[in-house]
Short mmCIF file of C-alpha atoms in Angstrom, two decimals:
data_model
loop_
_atom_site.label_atom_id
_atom_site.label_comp_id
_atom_site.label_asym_id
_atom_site.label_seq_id
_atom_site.Cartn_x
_atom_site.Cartn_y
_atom_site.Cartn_z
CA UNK A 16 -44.41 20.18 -39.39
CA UNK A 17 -41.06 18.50 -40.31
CA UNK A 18 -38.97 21.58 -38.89
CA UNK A 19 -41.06 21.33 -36.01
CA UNK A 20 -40.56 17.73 -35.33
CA UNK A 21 -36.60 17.56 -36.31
CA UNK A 22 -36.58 20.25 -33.36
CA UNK A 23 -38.30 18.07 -31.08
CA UNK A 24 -36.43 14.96 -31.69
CA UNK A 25 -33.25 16.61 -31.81
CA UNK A 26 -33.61 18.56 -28.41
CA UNK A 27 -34.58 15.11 -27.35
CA UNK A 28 -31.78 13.55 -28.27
CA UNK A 29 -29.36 16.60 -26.68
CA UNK A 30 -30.99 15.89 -23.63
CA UNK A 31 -30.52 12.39 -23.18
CA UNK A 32 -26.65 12.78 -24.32
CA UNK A 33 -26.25 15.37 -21.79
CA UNK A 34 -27.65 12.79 -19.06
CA UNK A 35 -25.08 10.46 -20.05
CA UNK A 36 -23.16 9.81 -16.70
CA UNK A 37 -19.35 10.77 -15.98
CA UNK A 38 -16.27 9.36 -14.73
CA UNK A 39 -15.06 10.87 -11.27
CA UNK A 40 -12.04 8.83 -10.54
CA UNK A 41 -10.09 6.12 -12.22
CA UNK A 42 -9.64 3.84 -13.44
CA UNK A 43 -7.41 1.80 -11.11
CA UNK A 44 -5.81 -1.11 -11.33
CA UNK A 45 -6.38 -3.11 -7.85
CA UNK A 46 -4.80 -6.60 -6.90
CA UNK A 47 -3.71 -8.67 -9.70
CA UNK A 48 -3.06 -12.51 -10.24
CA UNK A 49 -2.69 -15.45 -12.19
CA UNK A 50 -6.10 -15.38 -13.50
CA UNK A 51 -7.50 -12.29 -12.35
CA UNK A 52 -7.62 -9.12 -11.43
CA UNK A 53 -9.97 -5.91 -10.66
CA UNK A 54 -10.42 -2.38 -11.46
CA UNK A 55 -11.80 0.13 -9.54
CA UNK A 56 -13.62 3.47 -10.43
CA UNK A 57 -15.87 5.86 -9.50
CA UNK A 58 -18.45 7.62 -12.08
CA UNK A 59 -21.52 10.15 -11.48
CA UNK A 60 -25.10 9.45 -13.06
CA UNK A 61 -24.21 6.68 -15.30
CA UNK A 62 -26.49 3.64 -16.11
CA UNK A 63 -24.38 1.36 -17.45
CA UNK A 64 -20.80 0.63 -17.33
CA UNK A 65 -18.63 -1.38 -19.37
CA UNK A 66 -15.09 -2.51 -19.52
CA UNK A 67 -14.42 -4.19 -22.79
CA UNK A 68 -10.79 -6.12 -22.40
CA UNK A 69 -8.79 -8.58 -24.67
CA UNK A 70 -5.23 -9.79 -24.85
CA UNK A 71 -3.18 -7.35 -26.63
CA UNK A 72 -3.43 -8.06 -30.26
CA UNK A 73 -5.76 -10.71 -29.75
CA UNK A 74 -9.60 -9.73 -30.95
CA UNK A 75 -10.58 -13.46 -30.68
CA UNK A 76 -10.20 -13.23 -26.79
CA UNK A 77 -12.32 -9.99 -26.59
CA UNK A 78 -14.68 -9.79 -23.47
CA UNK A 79 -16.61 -7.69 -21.67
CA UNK A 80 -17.69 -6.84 -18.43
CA UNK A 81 -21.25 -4.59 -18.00
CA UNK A 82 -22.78 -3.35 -14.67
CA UNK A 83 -25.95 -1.37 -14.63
CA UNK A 84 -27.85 0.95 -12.46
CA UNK A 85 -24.54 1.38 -10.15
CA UNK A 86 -25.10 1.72 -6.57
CA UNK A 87 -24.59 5.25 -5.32
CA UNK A 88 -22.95 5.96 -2.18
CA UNK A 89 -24.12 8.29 0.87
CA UNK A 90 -21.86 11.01 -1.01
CA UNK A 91 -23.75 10.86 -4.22
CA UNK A 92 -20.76 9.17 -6.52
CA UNK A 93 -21.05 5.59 -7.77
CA UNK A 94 -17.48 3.69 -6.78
CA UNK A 95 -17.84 0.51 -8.42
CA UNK A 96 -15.56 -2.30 -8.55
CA UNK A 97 -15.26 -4.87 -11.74
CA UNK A 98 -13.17 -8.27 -11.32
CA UNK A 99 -12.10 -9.66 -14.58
CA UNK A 100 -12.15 -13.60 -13.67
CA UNK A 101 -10.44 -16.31 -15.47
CA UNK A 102 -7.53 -14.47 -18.07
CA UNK A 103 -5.12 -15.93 -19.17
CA UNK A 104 -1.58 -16.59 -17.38
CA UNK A 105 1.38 -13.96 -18.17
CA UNK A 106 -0.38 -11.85 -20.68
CA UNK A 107 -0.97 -8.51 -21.23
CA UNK A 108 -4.12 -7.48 -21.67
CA UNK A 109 -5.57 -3.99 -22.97
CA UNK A 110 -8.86 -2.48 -22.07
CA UNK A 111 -11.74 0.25 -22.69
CA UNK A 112 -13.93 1.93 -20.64
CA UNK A 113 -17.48 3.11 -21.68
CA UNK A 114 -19.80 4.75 -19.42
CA UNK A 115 -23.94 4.98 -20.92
CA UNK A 116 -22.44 4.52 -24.95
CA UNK A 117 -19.54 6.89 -24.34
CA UNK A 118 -16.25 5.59 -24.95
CA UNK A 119 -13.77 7.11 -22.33
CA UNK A 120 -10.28 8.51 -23.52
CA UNK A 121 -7.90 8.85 -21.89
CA UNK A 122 -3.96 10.29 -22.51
CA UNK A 123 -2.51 7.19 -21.36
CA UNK A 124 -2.75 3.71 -22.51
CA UNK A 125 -5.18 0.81 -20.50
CA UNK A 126 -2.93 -2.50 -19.75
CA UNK A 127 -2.66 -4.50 -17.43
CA UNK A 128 -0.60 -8.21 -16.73
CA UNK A 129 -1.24 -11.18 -15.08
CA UNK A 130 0.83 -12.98 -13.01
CA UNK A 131 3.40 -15.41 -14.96
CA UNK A 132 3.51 -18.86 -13.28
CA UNK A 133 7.12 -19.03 -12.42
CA UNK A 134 6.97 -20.72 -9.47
CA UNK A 135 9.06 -24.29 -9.72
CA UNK A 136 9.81 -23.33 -13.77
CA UNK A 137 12.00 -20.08 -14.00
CA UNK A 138 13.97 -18.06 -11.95
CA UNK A 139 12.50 -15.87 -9.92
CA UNK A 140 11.36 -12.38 -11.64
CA UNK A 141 12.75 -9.03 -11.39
CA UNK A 142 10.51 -6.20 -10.34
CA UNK A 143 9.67 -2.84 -8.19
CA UNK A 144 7.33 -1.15 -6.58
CA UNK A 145 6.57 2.35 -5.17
CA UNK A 146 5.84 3.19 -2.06
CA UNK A 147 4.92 6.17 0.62
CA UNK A 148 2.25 7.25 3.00
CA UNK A 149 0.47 10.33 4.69
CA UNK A 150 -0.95 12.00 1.75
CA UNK A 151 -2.87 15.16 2.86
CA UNK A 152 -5.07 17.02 -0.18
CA UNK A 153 -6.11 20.20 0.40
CA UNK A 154 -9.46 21.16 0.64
CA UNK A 155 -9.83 24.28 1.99
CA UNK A 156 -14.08 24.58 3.15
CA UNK A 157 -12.53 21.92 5.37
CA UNK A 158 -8.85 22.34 6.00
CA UNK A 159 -7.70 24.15 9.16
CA UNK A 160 -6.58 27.76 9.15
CA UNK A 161 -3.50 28.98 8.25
CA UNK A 162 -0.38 27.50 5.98
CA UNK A 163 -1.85 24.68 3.64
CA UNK A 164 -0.53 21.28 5.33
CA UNK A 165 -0.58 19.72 1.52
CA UNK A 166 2.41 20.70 -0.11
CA UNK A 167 1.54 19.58 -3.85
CA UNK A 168 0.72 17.15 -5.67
CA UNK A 169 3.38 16.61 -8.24
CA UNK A 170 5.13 13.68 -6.49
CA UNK A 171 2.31 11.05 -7.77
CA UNK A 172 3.13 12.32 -11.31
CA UNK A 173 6.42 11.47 -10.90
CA UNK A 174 5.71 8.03 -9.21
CA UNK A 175 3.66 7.07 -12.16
CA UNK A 176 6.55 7.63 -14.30
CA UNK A 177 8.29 5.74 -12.23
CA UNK A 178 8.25 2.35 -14.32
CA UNK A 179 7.12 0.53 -10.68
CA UNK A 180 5.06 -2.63 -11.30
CA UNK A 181 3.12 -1.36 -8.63
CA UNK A 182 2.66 0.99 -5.30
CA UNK A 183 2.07 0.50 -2.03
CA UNK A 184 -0.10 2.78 -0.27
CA UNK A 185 1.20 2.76 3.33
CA UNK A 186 -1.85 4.57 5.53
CA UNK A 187 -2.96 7.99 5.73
CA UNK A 188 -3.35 7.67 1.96
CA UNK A 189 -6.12 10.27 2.71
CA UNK A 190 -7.15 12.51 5.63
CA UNK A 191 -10.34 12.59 7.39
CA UNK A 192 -11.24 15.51 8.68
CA UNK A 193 -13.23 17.13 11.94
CA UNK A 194 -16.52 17.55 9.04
CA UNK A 195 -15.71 14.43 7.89
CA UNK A 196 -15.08 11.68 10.36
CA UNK A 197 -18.13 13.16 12.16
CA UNK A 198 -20.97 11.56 9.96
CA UNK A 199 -21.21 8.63 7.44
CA UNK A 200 -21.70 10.80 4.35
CA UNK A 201 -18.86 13.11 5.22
CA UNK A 202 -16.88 10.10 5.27
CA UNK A 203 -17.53 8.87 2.05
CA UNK A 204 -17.58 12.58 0.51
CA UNK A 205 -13.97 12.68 1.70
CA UNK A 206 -12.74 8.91 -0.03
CA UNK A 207 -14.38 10.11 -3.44
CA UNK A 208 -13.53 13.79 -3.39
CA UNK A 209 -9.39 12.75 -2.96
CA UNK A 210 -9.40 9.76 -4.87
CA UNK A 211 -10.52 12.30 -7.95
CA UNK A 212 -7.41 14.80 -7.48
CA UNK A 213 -6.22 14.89 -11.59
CA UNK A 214 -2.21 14.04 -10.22
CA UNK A 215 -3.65 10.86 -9.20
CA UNK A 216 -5.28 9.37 -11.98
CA UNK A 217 -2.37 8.60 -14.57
CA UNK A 218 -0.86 6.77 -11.55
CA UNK A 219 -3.76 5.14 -10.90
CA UNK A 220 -4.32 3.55 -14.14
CA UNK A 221 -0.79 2.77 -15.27
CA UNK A 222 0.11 0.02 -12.28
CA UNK A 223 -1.54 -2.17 -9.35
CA UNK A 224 -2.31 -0.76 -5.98
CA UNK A 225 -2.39 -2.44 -2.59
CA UNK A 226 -2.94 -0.42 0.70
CA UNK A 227 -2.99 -0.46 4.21
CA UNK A 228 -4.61 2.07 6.76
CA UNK A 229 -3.52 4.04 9.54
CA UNK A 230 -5.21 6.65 11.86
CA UNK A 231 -6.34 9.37 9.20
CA UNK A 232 -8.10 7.08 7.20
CA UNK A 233 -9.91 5.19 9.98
CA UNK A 234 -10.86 8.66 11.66
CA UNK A 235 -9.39 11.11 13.60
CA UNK A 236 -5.52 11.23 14.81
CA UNK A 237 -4.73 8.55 16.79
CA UNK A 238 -7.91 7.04 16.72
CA UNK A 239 -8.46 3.32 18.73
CA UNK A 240 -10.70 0.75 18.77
CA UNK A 241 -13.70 3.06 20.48
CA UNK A 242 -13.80 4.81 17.20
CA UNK A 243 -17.31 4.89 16.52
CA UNK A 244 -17.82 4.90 12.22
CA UNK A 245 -14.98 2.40 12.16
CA UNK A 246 -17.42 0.00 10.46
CA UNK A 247 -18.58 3.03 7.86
CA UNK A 248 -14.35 3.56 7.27
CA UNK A 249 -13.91 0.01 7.09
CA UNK A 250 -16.61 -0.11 3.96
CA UNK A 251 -15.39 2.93 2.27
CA UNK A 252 -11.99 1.32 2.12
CA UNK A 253 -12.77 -1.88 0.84
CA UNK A 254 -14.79 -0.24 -2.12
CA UNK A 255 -12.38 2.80 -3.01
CA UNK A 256 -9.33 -0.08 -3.04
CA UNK A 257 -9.02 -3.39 -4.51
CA UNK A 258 -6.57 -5.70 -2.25
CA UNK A 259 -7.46 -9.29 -2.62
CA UNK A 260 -9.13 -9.94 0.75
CA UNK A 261 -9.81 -8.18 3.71
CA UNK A 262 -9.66 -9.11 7.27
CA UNK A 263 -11.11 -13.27 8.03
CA UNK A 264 -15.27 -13.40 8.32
CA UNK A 265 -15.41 -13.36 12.22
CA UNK A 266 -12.29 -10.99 13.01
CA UNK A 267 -13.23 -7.63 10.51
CA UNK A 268 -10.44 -4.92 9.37
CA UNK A 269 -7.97 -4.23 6.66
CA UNK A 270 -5.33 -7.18 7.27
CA UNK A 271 -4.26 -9.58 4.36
CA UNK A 272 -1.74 -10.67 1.87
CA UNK A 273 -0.36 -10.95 -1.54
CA UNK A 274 2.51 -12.40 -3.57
CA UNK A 275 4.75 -11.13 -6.33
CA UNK A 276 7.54 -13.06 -7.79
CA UNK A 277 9.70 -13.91 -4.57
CA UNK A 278 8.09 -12.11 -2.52
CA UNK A 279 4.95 -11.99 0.07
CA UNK A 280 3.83 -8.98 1.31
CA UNK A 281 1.72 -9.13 4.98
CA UNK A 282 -0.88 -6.10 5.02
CA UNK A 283 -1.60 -5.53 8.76
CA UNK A 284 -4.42 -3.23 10.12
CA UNK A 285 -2.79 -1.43 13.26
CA UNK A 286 -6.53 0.40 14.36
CA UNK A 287 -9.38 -1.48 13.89
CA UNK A 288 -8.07 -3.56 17.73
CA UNK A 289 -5.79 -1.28 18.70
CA UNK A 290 -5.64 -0.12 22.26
CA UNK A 291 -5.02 3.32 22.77
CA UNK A 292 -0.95 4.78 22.68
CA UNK A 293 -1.52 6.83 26.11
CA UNK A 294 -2.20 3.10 27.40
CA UNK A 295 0.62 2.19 30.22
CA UNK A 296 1.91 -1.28 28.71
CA UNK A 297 3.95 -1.85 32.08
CA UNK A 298 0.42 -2.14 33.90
CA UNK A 299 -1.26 -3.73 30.92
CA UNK A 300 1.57 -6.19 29.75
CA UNK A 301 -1.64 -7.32 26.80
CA UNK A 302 -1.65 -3.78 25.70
CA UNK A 303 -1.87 -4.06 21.49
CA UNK A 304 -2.32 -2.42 18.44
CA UNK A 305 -2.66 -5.37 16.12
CA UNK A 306 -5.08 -7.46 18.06
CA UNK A 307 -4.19 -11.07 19.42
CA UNK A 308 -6.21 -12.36 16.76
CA UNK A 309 -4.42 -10.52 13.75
CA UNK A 310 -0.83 -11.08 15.73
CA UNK A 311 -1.72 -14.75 15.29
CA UNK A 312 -2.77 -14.87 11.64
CA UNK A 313 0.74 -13.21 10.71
CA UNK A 314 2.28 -15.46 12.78
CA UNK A 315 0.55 -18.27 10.47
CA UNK A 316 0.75 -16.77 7.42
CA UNK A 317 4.96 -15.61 8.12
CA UNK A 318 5.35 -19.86 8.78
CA UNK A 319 3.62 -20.62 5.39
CA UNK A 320 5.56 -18.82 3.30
CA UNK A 321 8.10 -19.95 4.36
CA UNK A 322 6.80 -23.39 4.11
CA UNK A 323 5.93 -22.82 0.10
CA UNK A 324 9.75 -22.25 -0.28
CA UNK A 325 9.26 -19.75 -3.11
CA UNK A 326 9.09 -16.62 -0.93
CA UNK A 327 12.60 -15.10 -0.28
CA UNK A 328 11.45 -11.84 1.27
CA UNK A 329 8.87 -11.42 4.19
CA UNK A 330 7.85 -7.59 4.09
CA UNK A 331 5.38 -6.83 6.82
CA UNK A 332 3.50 -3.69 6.00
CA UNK A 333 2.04 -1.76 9.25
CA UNK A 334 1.05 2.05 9.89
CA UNK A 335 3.43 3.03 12.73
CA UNK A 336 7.46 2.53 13.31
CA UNK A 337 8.13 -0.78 14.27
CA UNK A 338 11.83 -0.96 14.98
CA UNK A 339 12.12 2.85 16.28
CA UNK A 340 13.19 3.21 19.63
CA UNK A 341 14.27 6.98 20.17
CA UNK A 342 11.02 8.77 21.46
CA UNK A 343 10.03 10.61 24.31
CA UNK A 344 6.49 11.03 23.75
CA UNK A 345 3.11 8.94 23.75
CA UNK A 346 2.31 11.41 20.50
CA UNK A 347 4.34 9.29 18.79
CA UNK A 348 3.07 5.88 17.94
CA UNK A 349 5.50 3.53 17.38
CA UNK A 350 5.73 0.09 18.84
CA UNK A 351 8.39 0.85 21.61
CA UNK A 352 4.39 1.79 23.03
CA UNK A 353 3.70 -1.71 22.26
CA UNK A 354 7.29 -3.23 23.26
CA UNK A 355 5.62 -6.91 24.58
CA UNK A 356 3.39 -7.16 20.89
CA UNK A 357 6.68 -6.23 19.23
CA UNK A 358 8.85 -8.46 20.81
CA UNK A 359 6.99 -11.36 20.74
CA UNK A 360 6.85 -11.28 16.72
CA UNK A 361 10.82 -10.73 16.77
CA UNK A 362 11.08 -13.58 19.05
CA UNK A 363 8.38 -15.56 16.97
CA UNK A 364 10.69 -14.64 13.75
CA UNK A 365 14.04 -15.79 15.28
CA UNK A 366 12.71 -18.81 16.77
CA UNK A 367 10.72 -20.10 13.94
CA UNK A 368 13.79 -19.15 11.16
CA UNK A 369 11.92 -16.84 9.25
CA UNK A 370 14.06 -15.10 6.89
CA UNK A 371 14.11 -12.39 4.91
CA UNK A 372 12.32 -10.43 6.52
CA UNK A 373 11.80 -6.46 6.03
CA UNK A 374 8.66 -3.73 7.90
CA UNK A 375 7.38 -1.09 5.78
CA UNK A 376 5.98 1.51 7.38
CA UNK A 377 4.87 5.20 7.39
CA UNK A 378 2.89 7.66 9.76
CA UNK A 379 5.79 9.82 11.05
CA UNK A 380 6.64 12.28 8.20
CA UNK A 381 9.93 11.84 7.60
CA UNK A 382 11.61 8.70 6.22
CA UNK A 383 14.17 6.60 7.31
CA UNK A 384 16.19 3.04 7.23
CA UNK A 385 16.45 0.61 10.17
CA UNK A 386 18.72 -2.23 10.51
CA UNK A 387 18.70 -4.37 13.92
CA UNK A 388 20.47 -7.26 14.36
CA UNK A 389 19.44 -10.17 15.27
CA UNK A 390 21.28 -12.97 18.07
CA UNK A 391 21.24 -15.50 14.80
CA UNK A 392 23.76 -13.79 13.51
CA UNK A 393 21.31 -12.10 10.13
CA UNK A 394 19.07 -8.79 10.66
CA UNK A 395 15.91 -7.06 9.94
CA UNK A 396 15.09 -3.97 8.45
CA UNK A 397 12.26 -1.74 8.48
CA UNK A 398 11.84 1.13 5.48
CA UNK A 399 9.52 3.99 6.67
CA UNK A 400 8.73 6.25 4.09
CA UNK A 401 6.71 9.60 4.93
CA UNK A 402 5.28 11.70 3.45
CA UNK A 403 4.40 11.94 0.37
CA UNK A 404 2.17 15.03 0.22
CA UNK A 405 1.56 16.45 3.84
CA UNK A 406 4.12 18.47 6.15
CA UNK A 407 7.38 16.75 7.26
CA UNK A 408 10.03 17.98 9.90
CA UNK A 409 13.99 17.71 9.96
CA UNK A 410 14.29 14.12 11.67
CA UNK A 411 18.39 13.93 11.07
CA UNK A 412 18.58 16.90 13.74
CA UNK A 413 16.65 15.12 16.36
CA UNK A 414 16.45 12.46 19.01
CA UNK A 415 15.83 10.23 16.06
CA UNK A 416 19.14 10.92 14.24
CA UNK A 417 20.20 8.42 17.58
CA UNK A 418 18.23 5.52 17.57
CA UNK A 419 20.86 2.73 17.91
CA UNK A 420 19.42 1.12 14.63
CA UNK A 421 19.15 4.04 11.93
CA UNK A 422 20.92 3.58 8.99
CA UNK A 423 23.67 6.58 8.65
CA UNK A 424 22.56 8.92 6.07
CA UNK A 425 18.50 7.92 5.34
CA UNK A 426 16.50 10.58 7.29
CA UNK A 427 14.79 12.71 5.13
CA UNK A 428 12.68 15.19 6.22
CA UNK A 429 10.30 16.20 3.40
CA UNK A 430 8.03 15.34 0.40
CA UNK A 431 9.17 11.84 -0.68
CA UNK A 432 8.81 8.78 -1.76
CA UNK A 433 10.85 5.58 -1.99
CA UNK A 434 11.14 3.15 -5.18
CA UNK A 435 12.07 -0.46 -3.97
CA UNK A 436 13.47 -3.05 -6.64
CA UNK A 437 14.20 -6.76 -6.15
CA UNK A 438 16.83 -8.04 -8.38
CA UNK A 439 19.34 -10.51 -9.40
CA UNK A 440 19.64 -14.32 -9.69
CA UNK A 441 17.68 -16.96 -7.74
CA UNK A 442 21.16 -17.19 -5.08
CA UNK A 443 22.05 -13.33 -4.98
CA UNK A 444 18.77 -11.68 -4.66
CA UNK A 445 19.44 -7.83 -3.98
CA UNK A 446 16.88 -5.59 -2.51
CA UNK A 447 17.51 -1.71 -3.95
CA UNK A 448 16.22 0.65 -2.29
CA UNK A 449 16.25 4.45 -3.87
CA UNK A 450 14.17 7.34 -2.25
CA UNK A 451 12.76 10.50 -3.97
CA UNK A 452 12.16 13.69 -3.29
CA UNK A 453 9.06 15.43 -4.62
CA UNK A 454 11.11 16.61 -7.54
CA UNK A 455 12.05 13.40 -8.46
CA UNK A 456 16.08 14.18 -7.10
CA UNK A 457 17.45 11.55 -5.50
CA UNK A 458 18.11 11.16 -2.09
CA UNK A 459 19.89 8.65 -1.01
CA UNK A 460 20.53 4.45 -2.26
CA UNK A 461 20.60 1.73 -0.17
CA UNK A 462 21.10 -2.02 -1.52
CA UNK A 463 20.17 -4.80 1.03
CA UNK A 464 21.37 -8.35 0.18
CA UNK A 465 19.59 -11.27 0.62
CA UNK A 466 21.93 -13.04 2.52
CA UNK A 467 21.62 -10.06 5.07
CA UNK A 468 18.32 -10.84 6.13
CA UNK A 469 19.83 -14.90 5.93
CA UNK A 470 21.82 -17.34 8.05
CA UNK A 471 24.74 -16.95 6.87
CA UNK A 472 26.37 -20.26 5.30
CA UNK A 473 28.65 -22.79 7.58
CA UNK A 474 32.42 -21.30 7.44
CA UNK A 475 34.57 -24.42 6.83
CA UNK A 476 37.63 -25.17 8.83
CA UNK A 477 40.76 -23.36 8.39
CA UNK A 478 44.11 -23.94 9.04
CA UNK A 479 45.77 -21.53 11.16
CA UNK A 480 47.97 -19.80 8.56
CA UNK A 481 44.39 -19.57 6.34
CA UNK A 482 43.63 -15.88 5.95
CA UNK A 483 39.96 -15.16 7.35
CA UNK A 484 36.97 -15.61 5.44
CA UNK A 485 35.18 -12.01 3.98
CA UNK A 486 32.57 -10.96 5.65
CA UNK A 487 29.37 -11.99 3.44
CA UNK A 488 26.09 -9.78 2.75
CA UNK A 489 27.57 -6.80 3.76
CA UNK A 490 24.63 -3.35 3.20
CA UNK A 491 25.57 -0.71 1.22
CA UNK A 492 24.23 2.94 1.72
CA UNK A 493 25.22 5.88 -0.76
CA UNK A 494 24.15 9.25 -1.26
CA UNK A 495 24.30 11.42 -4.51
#
């Protein structure tokens, strides 16, 4: 009988370590802060999950987080997202991650910071972050025929070696498709099925993420306002990404903000209100693709920071090409579509002396550098990087190579990516700008002074055998 029952109890136990859930994505670092921050993962079957996290080297300050019986989404995966509340300031913390009694491994090591508080006590820190948009995943049961429109996926390994403090997901991060955006499961099947590609997860793990949206991951191309799952998108993207906030209670979509060191970083949502690109904005002057209400918030939120003082750079972060004026088409959606929703921010900015201000933007697969100057004698610049894994087209031998505001020498027209870094001391804060290939080869460098995006200081009175002042602030653009 003891054979017998050593059997029994042994296939038992077999069974129940084989139903031991599994980890399908993650896991990813989302917004961080002073005191807090969240990860985000997705597992399969589990039970229980728990995130066990101290300060490195410091077992007395051990904690843990548990949640059990995950909820499971209509595509059968559990996303789940875990806040860790009330750590300590400027520490680095380390993690593990156990899923039903099984301690996850992973090749990597799990850290995270917090934010230091330097506001009013140091200088203001140095640090970078990636960023890029329209990343298409193949898939082919679902992918159109012919030539695979995802061209690898080796770019996000080389983005997570990157050393970035974190990236910046700038819409189309995934792409629904016809059997996708056509049902509420198909949706969701899409968001977990990409978010698990392997490329993805070192970069995942090893930095913070903040996103926006844009068309393909709101529904189909060019979608507007009518779309009709845009509530089912809406909740797939909060729970697959972990910005701080999302939208305000009464006015719903992707919009919000976050900090780091001098900067403040203003995530719009350019579908959830937007009236449709094929829209005639000379017979509907109110024509938008931000929504009054949204418009109004940054408005708010671009005259706070610079209230707080601590903020030296503005970037606005939006789906389509802000600054871009050389197109011929409604296919293309930049704001020259929306010209009266465009110029009234400009106008906002240069009345209300908001400096520093720079767009980021993606959607048009290729990148490129914009520079328009202002009457106030300073500029702004918008960065559009695209894209990072789907098809791109030669933009430098196009109408585009002739908008009046491209910077000389930064169209690119494939696979790329761009690393941004803020740098220097408090009064000669540089913006560096270097963008990537999929190879990781260089591409071109651009470096962006502060005082650029600045009034520039009073010039004192000269007399007339005084040589001229030098020009101040002056943007630099090299290739290699």
């Amino acid at each position: 009988m003891r054979p017998l029952l050593f059997s029994v109890v042994l296939c038992v136990a077999t069974h129940v370590a084989s139903a031991a859930g599994t980890l399908v994505s993650g896991p990813m670092l989302g917004y961080r802060a002073h005191r807090e921050t969240v990860i985000v993962l997705e597992t399969k079957d589990a039970r229980e999950v728990r995130i066990d996290y101290q300060i490195a080297d410091r077992p007395d300050t051990a904690r843990s987080k548990v949640i059990t019986s995950p909820w499971v989404s209509p595509a059968g995966g559990q996303p789940i997202k875990i806040v860790l509340p009330l750590l300590e300031m400027g520490a680095r913390y380390t993690y593990s991650l156990t899923i039903d009694g099984r301690l996850q491994t992973f090749p990597y090591p799990l850290t995270f910071q917090t934010t230091d508080l330097w506001e009013w006590r140091k200088a203001p820190p140095d640090f970078s972050f990636v960023f890029g948009s329209c990343a298409y995943l193949n898939d082919p049961a679902y992918d159109r025929p012919g030539t695979p429109y995802g061209k690898g996926t080796e770019i996000f390994r080389h983005m997570a070696d990157s050393g970035a403090d974190f990236t910046l997901w700038g819409g189309d991060n995934i792409y629904l498709r016809e059997a996708d955006y056509s049902s509420e499961s198909g949706i969701w099947y899409r968001y977990s099925r990409d978010r698990a590609t392997p490329d993805l997860q070192k970069l995942y793990a090893v930095m913070h993420h903040y996103a926006i949206w844009d068309d393909h991951d709101y529904g189909p191309d060019n979608a507007n306002r009518s779309f009709e799952f845009k509530d089912v998108t809406l909740a797939a993207f909060k729970t697959y990404w972990g910005n701080p906030t999302y939208g305000e209670a009464d006015n719903p979509g992707v919009y919000g903000k976050f900090v780091w060191g001098d900067a403040a970083f203003f995530l719009l949502d350019d579908r959830t209100h937007r009236d449709d690109t094929a829209l005639d904005q000379d017979n509907h002057p109110r024509k938008t693709a931000w929504g009054d209400r949204q418009l109004d918030w940054l408005k708010q939120s671009l005259l706070h920071a610079k209230a707080l003082r601590n903020y030296r750079f503005k970037f606005i972060v939006t789906g389509g090409q802000v600054l871009q004026t050389a197109i011929k088409t409604t296919r293309s959606e930049s704001h020259e579509l929306y010209r009266r929703e465009r110029e009234e921010l400009i106008e906002f900015i240069q009345a209300n002396k908001i400096t520093g201000v720079i767009f980021l933007t993606g959607d048009v697969h290729h990148t490129g550098l914009y520079r328009r100057p202002l009457n106030d004698q300073r500029a702004i610049y918008e960065l559009t990087s695209s894209p990072l894994t789907s098809g791109s087209w030669n933009a430098a031998a196009s109408e585009k190579a002739k908008d009046p505001f491209v910077v000389p020498g930064t169209l690119v027209g494939t696979q790329n990516y761009c690393h941004v870094h803020l740098a220097g001391p408090a009064n000669a804060r540089v913006v560096v700008i270097c963008c990537y290939d999929k190879t990781n080869t260089l591409q071109w460098e651009h470096t962006i002074p502060a005082a650029d995006l600045e009034f520039p200081p009073p010039t004192p009175p000269s007399s007339p055998s005084s040589p001229p002042p030098p020009p101040t602030g002056a943007a630099t653009t090299t290739k290699p």
